[in-house]
Short mmCIF file of C-alpha atoms in Angstrom, two decimals:
data_model
loop_
_atom_site.label_atom_id
_atom_site.label_comp_id
_atom_site.label_asym_id
_atom_site.label_seq_id
_atom_site.Cartn_x
_atom_site.Cartn_y
_atom_site.Cartn_z
CA MET A 22 -39.55 -39.15 22.85
CA ALA A 23 -35.84 -40.08 22.44
CA GLY A 24 -36.59 -41.31 18.91
CA SER A 25 -37.80 -37.98 17.62
CA GLN A 26 -34.95 -36.21 19.38
CA ASP A 27 -32.51 -38.36 17.51
CA MET A 28 -34.36 -37.49 14.28
CA PHE A 29 -34.02 -33.81 14.92
CA ASP A 30 -30.40 -34.21 15.69
CA ALA A 31 -29.90 -36.03 12.45
CA ILE A 32 -31.69 -33.28 10.52
CA VAL A 33 -29.52 -30.61 12.14
CA MET A 34 -26.36 -32.53 11.56
CA ALA A 35 -27.24 -33.10 7.92
CA ASP A 36 -28.03 -29.45 7.60
CA GLU A 37 -24.64 -28.39 9.02
CA ARG A 38 -22.88 -30.99 6.96
CA PHE A 39 -24.23 -29.70 3.74
CA HIS A 40 -23.49 -26.06 4.76
CA GLY A 41 -20.02 -27.19 5.79
CA GLU A 42 -19.29 -28.93 2.46
CA GLY A 43 -20.31 -25.79 0.55
CA PHE A 44 -18.29 -23.70 2.98
CA GLN A 45 -15.07 -25.77 2.38
CA GLU A 46 -15.32 -25.28 -1.36
CA GLY A 47 -16.13 -21.67 -1.05
CA TYR A 48 -13.26 -21.03 1.29
CA GLU A 49 -10.81 -22.28 -1.22
CA GLU A 50 -12.23 -20.15 -3.94
CA GLY A 51 -12.34 -17.15 -1.67
CA SER A 52 -8.82 -17.62 -0.56
CA SER A 53 -7.53 -17.51 -4.10
CA LEU A 54 -9.61 -14.37 -4.82
CA GLY A 55 -8.37 -12.74 -1.62
CA ILE A 56 -4.77 -13.32 -2.44
CA LEU A 57 -5.18 -11.85 -5.90
CA GLU A 58 -7.10 -8.76 -4.74
CA GLY A 59 -4.73 -8.22 -1.77
CA ARG A 60 -1.75 -8.45 -4.16
CA GLN A 61 -3.14 -5.73 -6.36
CA TYR A 62 -3.56 -3.35 -3.49
CA GLY A 63 -0.25 -4.34 -1.95
CA THR A 64 1.70 -3.89 -5.12
CA GLU A 65 0.29 -0.33 -5.62
CA HIS A 66 1.12 0.68 -2.04
CA GLY A 67 4.50 -0.94 -1.87
CA ALA A 68 5.50 0.66 -5.18
CA ARG A 69 4.34 4.11 -4.26
CA ILE A 70 6.32 4.14 -1.04
CA ALA A 71 9.44 2.57 -2.72
CA SER A 72 9.27 5.04 -5.51
CA GLU A 73 9.33 7.96 -3.08
CA ILE A 74 11.94 6.59 -0.82
CA GLY A 75 14.15 5.59 -3.72
CA CYS A 76 14.03 9.06 -5.01
CA TYR A 77 15.10 10.62 -1.82
CA GLN A 78 17.81 8.02 -1.54
CA GLY A 79 19.08 8.47 -5.06
CA PHE A 80 19.03 12.22 -4.61
CA ALA A 81 20.98 12.08 -1.36
CA LEU A 82 23.52 9.52 -2.56
CA ALA A 83 24.17 11.56 -5.76
CA TRP A 84 24.54 14.72 -3.84
CA LYS A 85 26.89 13.10 -1.40
CA CYS A 86 29.16 12.27 -4.27
CA LEU A 87 28.75 15.82 -5.91
CA LEU A 88 29.66 17.46 -2.61
CA HIS A 89 32.75 15.26 -2.14
CA SER A 90 34.16 16.51 -5.51
CA SER A 91 33.44 20.18 -4.81
CA ALA A 92 35.18 21.04 -1.55
CA GLY A 93 33.86 24.07 0.21
CA GLU A 94 33.17 25.23 3.78
CA LYS A 95 29.38 25.68 3.35
CA ASP A 96 29.40 22.16 1.94
CA SER A 97 30.15 20.51 5.17
CA ARG A 98 26.93 21.63 6.55
CA LYS A 99 25.08 20.34 3.54
CA MET A 100 26.94 17.11 3.75
CA LYS A 101 25.82 16.69 7.32
CA VAL A 102 22.12 17.08 6.44
CA VAL A 103 22.52 14.80 3.35
CA GLU A 104 24.17 12.05 5.41
CA ALA A 105 21.55 12.34 8.08
CA LEU A 106 18.89 11.65 5.36
CA ILE A 107 20.88 8.75 4.03
CA GLY A 108 21.17 7.31 7.52
CA MET A 109 17.35 7.58 8.06
CA ILE A 110 16.57 5.85 4.78
CA GLU A 111 19.07 3.04 5.37
CA LYS A 112 17.26 2.11 8.63
CA PHE A 113 13.75 2.28 7.05
CA PRO A 114 12.29 -1.01 6.10
CA TYR A 115 10.50 0.35 2.98
CA ASP A 116 9.33 -3.11 1.87
CA ASP A 117 7.85 -4.27 5.05
CA PRO A 118 4.06 -3.69 5.19
CA THR A 119 3.87 -5.02 8.79
CA TYR A 120 6.26 -2.34 10.18
CA ASP A 121 4.08 -0.44 12.64
CA LYS A 122 5.90 2.84 12.28
CA LEU A 123 5.91 2.85 8.50
CA HIS A 124 4.07 6.10 7.85
CA GLU A 125 5.53 7.84 10.96
CA ASP A 126 9.05 7.21 9.68
CA LEU A 127 8.14 8.11 6.17
CA ASP A 128 6.90 11.48 7.43
CA LYS A 129 10.13 12.07 9.25
CA ILE A 130 12.14 11.12 6.13
CA ARG A 131 10.02 13.66 4.05
CA GLY A 132 10.74 16.31 6.64
CA LYS A 133 14.43 15.60 6.45
CA PHE A 134 14.35 15.73 2.67
CA LYS A 135 12.70 19.16 2.79
CA GLN A 136 15.57 20.27 5.07
CA VAL A 137 18.02 19.05 2.51
CA CYS A 138 16.32 20.93 -0.31
CA SER A 139 16.30 24.17 1.70
CA SER A 140 19.89 23.82 2.72
CA PHE A 141 20.70 23.49 -0.99
CA SER A 142 18.35 26.41 -1.78
CA LEU A 143 16.54 24.25 -4.17
CA GLY A 144 13.25 26.11 -4.25
CA ASN A 145 13.06 26.16 -8.03
CA ALA A 146 14.65 22.86 -8.84
CA ARG A 147 12.32 20.14 -9.91
CA VAL A 148 12.39 17.28 -7.51
CA GLU A 149 9.43 14.97 -7.82
CA PRO A 150 9.51 12.27 -5.20
CA GLU A 151 6.27 10.86 -6.56
CA ARG A 152 6.02 9.56 -10.00
CA SER A 153 3.78 11.57 -12.38
CA PRO A 154 0.28 9.96 -12.80
CA MET B 16 -62.01 -64.50 5.46
CA SER B 17 -59.29 -64.42 7.98
CA TRP B 18 -57.00 -62.39 5.55
CA VAL B 19 -59.31 -59.39 5.80
CA ALA B 20 -58.76 -59.21 9.55
CA ALA B 21 -55.13 -59.77 9.04
CA ALA B 22 -54.74 -56.74 6.73
CA PRO B 23 -52.62 -53.99 8.30
CA ALA B 24 -54.45 -50.90 9.86
CA VAL B 25 -54.26 -47.78 7.68
CA ARG B 26 -53.93 -44.20 9.12
CA SER B 27 -55.51 -42.10 6.38
CA PRO B 28 -59.11 -42.42 5.39
CA GLY B 29 -60.28 -42.93 1.82
CA GLU B 30 -60.46 -45.80 -0.56
CA PRO B 31 -58.03 -48.64 0.10
CA GLY B 32 -56.73 -48.35 -3.42
CA ASP B 33 -55.75 -44.68 -3.16
CA VAL B 34 -54.02 -44.78 0.29
CA PHE B 35 -50.58 -46.02 -0.91
CA ASP B 36 -50.56 -43.41 -3.82
CA GLU B 37 -51.20 -40.62 -1.40
CA GLU B 38 -48.46 -41.75 0.96
CA ALA B 39 -46.10 -42.22 -2.02
CA ASP B 40 -46.83 -38.65 -3.20
CA GLU B 41 -46.26 -37.23 0.16
CA VAL B 42 -43.01 -39.09 0.54
CA LEU B 43 -41.90 -37.92 -2.91
CA LEU B 44 -42.79 -34.33 -2.15
CA ALA B 45 -41.01 -34.37 1.17
CA ARG B 46 -37.94 -35.85 -0.46
CA ARG B 47 -37.85 -33.18 -3.09
CA GLU B 48 -38.17 -30.42 -0.53
CA TRP B 49 -35.46 -31.97 1.46
CA ARG B 50 -33.12 -32.08 -1.53
CA SER B 51 -34.01 -28.48 -2.46
CA HIS B 52 -33.37 -27.26 1.05
CA MET B 53 -30.01 -29.09 1.22
CA ARG B 54 -28.93 -27.69 -2.12
CA ARG B 55 -29.78 -24.23 -0.74
CA ARG B 56 -27.71 -24.96 2.34
CA VAL B 57 -24.66 -25.92 0.12
CA GLN B 58 -24.97 -22.70 -1.79
CA GLU B 59 -25.30 -20.65 1.37
CA GLY B 60 -22.27 -22.49 2.74
CA TYR B 61 -20.36 -21.75 -0.44
CA ARG B 62 -21.11 -18.07 -0.22
CA ASP B 63 -20.13 -17.93 3.38
CA GLY B 64 -16.98 -19.77 2.67
CA VAL B 65 -15.97 -17.45 -0.22
CA ASP B 66 -16.37 -14.46 2.08
CA ALA B 67 -14.45 -16.06 4.96
CA GLY B 68 -11.65 -17.27 2.60
CA LYS B 69 -11.35 -13.87 1.04
CA ALA B 70 -11.13 -12.09 4.30
CA ALA B 71 -8.47 -14.37 5.54
CA ALA B 72 -6.28 -14.23 2.41
CA LEU B 73 -6.59 -10.48 1.71
CA GLN B 74 -3.85 -9.42 4.17
CA GLN B 75 -1.56 -12.18 3.09
CA GLY B 76 -1.99 -11.09 -0.51
CA PHE B 77 -1.39 -7.50 0.34
CA ASN B 78 1.87 -8.32 2.13
CA GLN B 79 3.16 -10.26 -0.81
CA GLY B 80 2.22 -7.63 -3.36
CA PHE B 81 3.65 -4.88 -1.24
CA LYS B 82 7.08 -6.49 -0.94
CA GLU B 83 7.18 -7.31 -4.59
CA GLY B 84 6.03 -3.92 -5.81
CA ALA B 85 8.50 -2.13 -3.52
CA GLY B 86 11.37 -4.33 -4.63
CA VAL B 87 10.69 -3.70 -8.29
CA VAL B 88 9.99 0.02 -8.20
CA LEU B 89 12.78 1.14 -5.76
CA ASN B 90 15.21 1.20 -8.66
CA TYR B 91 13.14 3.56 -10.62
CA GLY B 92 12.97 5.90 -7.68
CA LEU B 93 16.77 5.71 -7.26
CA LEU B 94 17.27 6.73 -10.85
CA ARG B 95 14.70 9.44 -10.59
CA GLY B 96 16.38 10.89 -7.50
CA THR B 97 19.78 10.76 -9.19
CA LEU B 98 18.48 12.58 -12.29
CA SER B 99 16.82 15.20 -9.97
CA ALA B 100 20.19 15.66 -8.15
CA LEU B 101 21.84 16.19 -11.46
CA LEU B 102 19.15 18.65 -12.44
CA SER B 103 19.59 20.68 -9.31
CA TRP B 104 23.30 20.65 -9.92
CA CYS B 105 22.82 22.09 -13.30
CA HIS B 106 20.46 24.86 -11.93
CA LEU B 107 22.86 25.70 -9.21
CA HIS B 108 25.84 25.92 -11.62
CA GLY B 109 23.85 27.83 -14.26
CA ASP B 110 24.58 25.05 -16.66
CA ASN B 111 23.47 25.11 -20.30
CA SER B 112 19.82 24.58 -21.02
CA THR B 113 20.46 21.68 -23.49
CA LEU B 114 21.53 19.39 -20.77
CA ILE B 115 18.78 20.55 -18.49
CA SER B 116 16.30 19.84 -21.16
CA ALA B 117 17.78 16.47 -21.71
CA ILE B 118 17.42 15.64 -18.05
CA TYR B 119 13.76 16.64 -18.13
CA ASP B 120 13.24 14.35 -21.13
CA LEU B 121 14.86 11.42 -19.27
CA LEU B 122 12.81 12.13 -16.16
CA ASN B 123 9.57 12.04 -18.34
CA ALA B 124 10.70 8.81 -20.01
CA LEU B 125 11.49 7.30 -16.65
CA GLY B 126 8.00 8.23 -15.35
CA GLN B 127 6.34 6.50 -18.25
CA CYS B 128 8.58 3.44 -17.76
CA GLU B 129 7.65 3.21 -14.11
CA GLU B 130 4.01 3.59 -14.84
CA TYR B 131 4.15 0.75 -17.32
CA VAL B 132 6.01 -1.58 -15.02
CA LEU B 133 3.55 -0.96 -12.23
CA THR B 134 0.55 -1.50 -14.58
CA HIS B 135 2.16 -4.71 -15.68
CA LEU B 136 2.79 -5.92 -12.08
CA LYS B 137 -0.83 -5.29 -11.05
CA SER B 138 -2.54 -6.57 -14.15
CA VAL B 139 -1.13 -10.08 -13.93
CA THR B 140 -4.12 -12.36 -13.70
CA PRO B 141 -3.90 -16.12 -13.45
CA GLN B 142 -4.66 -17.97 -16.64
CA PRO B 143 -5.64 -21.55 -16.75
CA GLN B 144 -2.64 -23.52 -15.88
CA VAL B 145 -1.89 -27.07 -16.93
CA GLY B 146 -2.31 -28.11 -13.29
CA ASP B 147 -5.79 -26.66 -13.08
CA LEU B 148 -6.81 -28.27 -16.32
CA LEU B 149 -5.58 -31.62 -15.20
CA ASP B 150 -7.46 -31.31 -11.99
CA SER B 151 -10.71 -30.70 -13.97
CA PHE B 152 -9.98 -33.66 -16.13
CA GLU B 153 -9.42 -35.83 -13.15
CA ASP B 154 -12.58 -34.68 -11.52
CA MET B 155 -14.47 -35.67 -14.82
CA GLY B 156 -12.67 -39.04 -14.72
CA LEU B 157 -11.02 -38.47 -17.98
CA CYS B 158 -7.53 -39.12 -16.96
CA HIS B 159 -5.41 -40.66 -14.17
CA ALA B 160 -4.05 -38.68 -11.27
CA VAL B 161 -0.91 -36.71 -12.14
CA PRO B 162 2.08 -36.59 -9.82
CA ALA B 163 2.26 -33.38 -7.76
CA GLU B 164 5.55 -32.23 -9.25
CA GLU B 165 3.97 -31.86 -12.61
CA LYS B 166 1.38 -29.46 -11.35
CA VAL B 167 3.79 -26.80 -10.17
CA ASP B 168 2.60 -23.56 -11.76
CA GLN B 169 5.97 -22.41 -12.75
CA ALA B 170 4.78 -20.23 -15.55
CA GLN B 171 2.32 -18.51 -13.26
CA ASP B 172 4.99 -17.96 -10.62
CA GLU B 173 7.19 -16.37 -13.20
CA ARG B 174 4.36 -14.16 -14.42
CA LEU B 175 3.56 -13.09 -10.85
CA CYS B 176 7.07 -12.53 -9.63
CA GLY B 177 8.74 -11.46 -12.82
CA THR B 178 12.26 -10.31 -12.96
CA ASN B 179 13.59 -6.89 -13.28
CA ALA B 180 15.26 -7.74 -16.57
CA ASP B 181 12.07 -9.11 -18.07
CA LEU B 182 9.97 -6.14 -16.92
CA ASN B 183 12.60 -3.74 -18.13
CA LYS B 184 12.72 -5.36 -21.48
CA ASN B 185 9.02 -5.09 -21.91
CA CYS B 186 8.83 -1.54 -20.63
CA GLY B 187 7.35 0.83 -22.98
CA LYS B 188 5.42 -1.69 -25.00
CA SER B 189 2.24 -0.23 -26.29
CA THR B 190 -0.07 -3.04 -25.10
CA PRO B 191 0.74 -3.54 -21.53
CA GLY B 192 -0.76 -6.23 -19.27
CA THR B 193 -1.46 -9.02 -21.57
CA ASP B 194 2.00 -10.25 -22.27
CA GLY B 195 3.94 -12.68 -20.12
CA PRO B 196 7.72 -12.32 -19.36
CA GLN B 197 8.39 -14.69 -22.20
CA ALA B 198 7.00 -12.19 -24.86
CA HIS B 199 9.61 -10.72 -27.07
CA ALA B 200 9.88 -7.07 -26.34
CA HIS B 201 9.69 -4.68 -29.38
CA LEU B 202 10.83 -1.51 -27.87
CA GLU B 203 8.91 1.58 -29.02
CA LYS B 204 9.87 3.67 -25.98
CA PRO B 205 13.01 3.84 -23.85
CA SER B 206 13.65 1.16 -21.19
CA ILE B 207 15.32 1.83 -17.79
CA THR B 208 18.54 0.46 -19.24
CA TRP B 209 18.46 2.99 -22.11
CA ILE B 210 17.68 5.75 -19.56
CA LEU B 211 20.58 4.71 -17.44
CA GLU B 212 22.87 4.71 -20.43
CA GLN B 213 21.78 8.21 -21.45
CA THR B 214 22.28 9.30 -17.79
CA THR B 215 25.94 8.00 -17.96
CA ASN B 216 26.60 9.99 -21.06
CA LEU B 217 24.98 13.09 -19.49
CA VAL B 218 27.32 12.68 -16.38
CA LYS B 219 30.32 12.65 -18.77
CA GLN B 220 29.09 15.86 -20.51
CA LEU B 221 28.54 17.49 -17.15
CA GLY B 222 32.19 16.81 -16.29
CA VAL B 223 31.09 15.20 -13.03
CA SER B 224 32.55 11.97 -11.49
CA ALA B 225 31.03 8.83 -12.67
CA ASP B 226 30.83 7.77 -9.01
CA VAL B 227 27.63 9.76 -8.80
CA LEU B 228 25.97 6.78 -10.43
CA GLN B 229 27.66 4.25 -8.25
CA HIS B 230 24.57 3.44 -6.28
CA LEU B 231 22.73 2.49 -9.46
CA ARG B 232 25.08 -0.37 -10.36
CA GLN B 233 22.43 -2.92 -9.29
CA LEU B 234 20.09 -1.74 -12.15
#
């Protein structure tokens, strides 16, 4: 019965070979599609985070300068909060999607920003960290 | 009649004349079925391959896009934050409404600009490149193999990566997404450069130190 066993092996091998050839070609095509689709999602997410972080950073850096020029006692407390925010943002790898504490740190930065706003009594002022849709 | 006895034994019954035709038909049918089955296997393999390739590449693409999107858009965020700081400065110092209104206008313009840039970044789709076409021609045996260097998709890389300057130039164009970085920008709406210029003027009018825009020098 060795002859028919060889025959079955040959059939199975041919079956796998054809499947494999199709698989190779499909894999290449799928890789290109995956890269494109992934980039679309990635661009959206990266941009959203950078937009928000950039806003906090621009706000803090501008205020640091404005506080420098207007000397006052109350301002030293404000300056402390502003500098704390700047420090947090500087350490934050905003463009690294593999950073495991991305959202955790982002929440902390948001909290610090709210603290800055309240120390400046900016309840009414318009500060939109996220771009308008 | 020794040749009758010497004739090979046949398996199937029926007329001697028909036996070979039946066998031939069976073989033909079997061959067709085999080919059809193998074609199906190739198609199944192709579908499986596409799924597997896509899954493997999705994360890689995401990481690439994330970095690129973040790098481009950060500057828009910086400018928005700066304008917001100036706005809050005006509110706290009871400054005149003309300047406040001007800042709101700039913030709106900036928002539109940023939205355009993001749409442009995301809508870049690969168009047939010279390299791809040459591959097709080679496969069809229409031309000789081309050296690898000539197949570098430089135009596609430019389109995908872009540069801030190119994107900023095109910002505000009424038909986003279909133009490459080489397209000449006919500005109908403000660009980030224009917004930055206006912000600089605003700072002068506010009587505030120009250092407040120091962190925006990279724009």
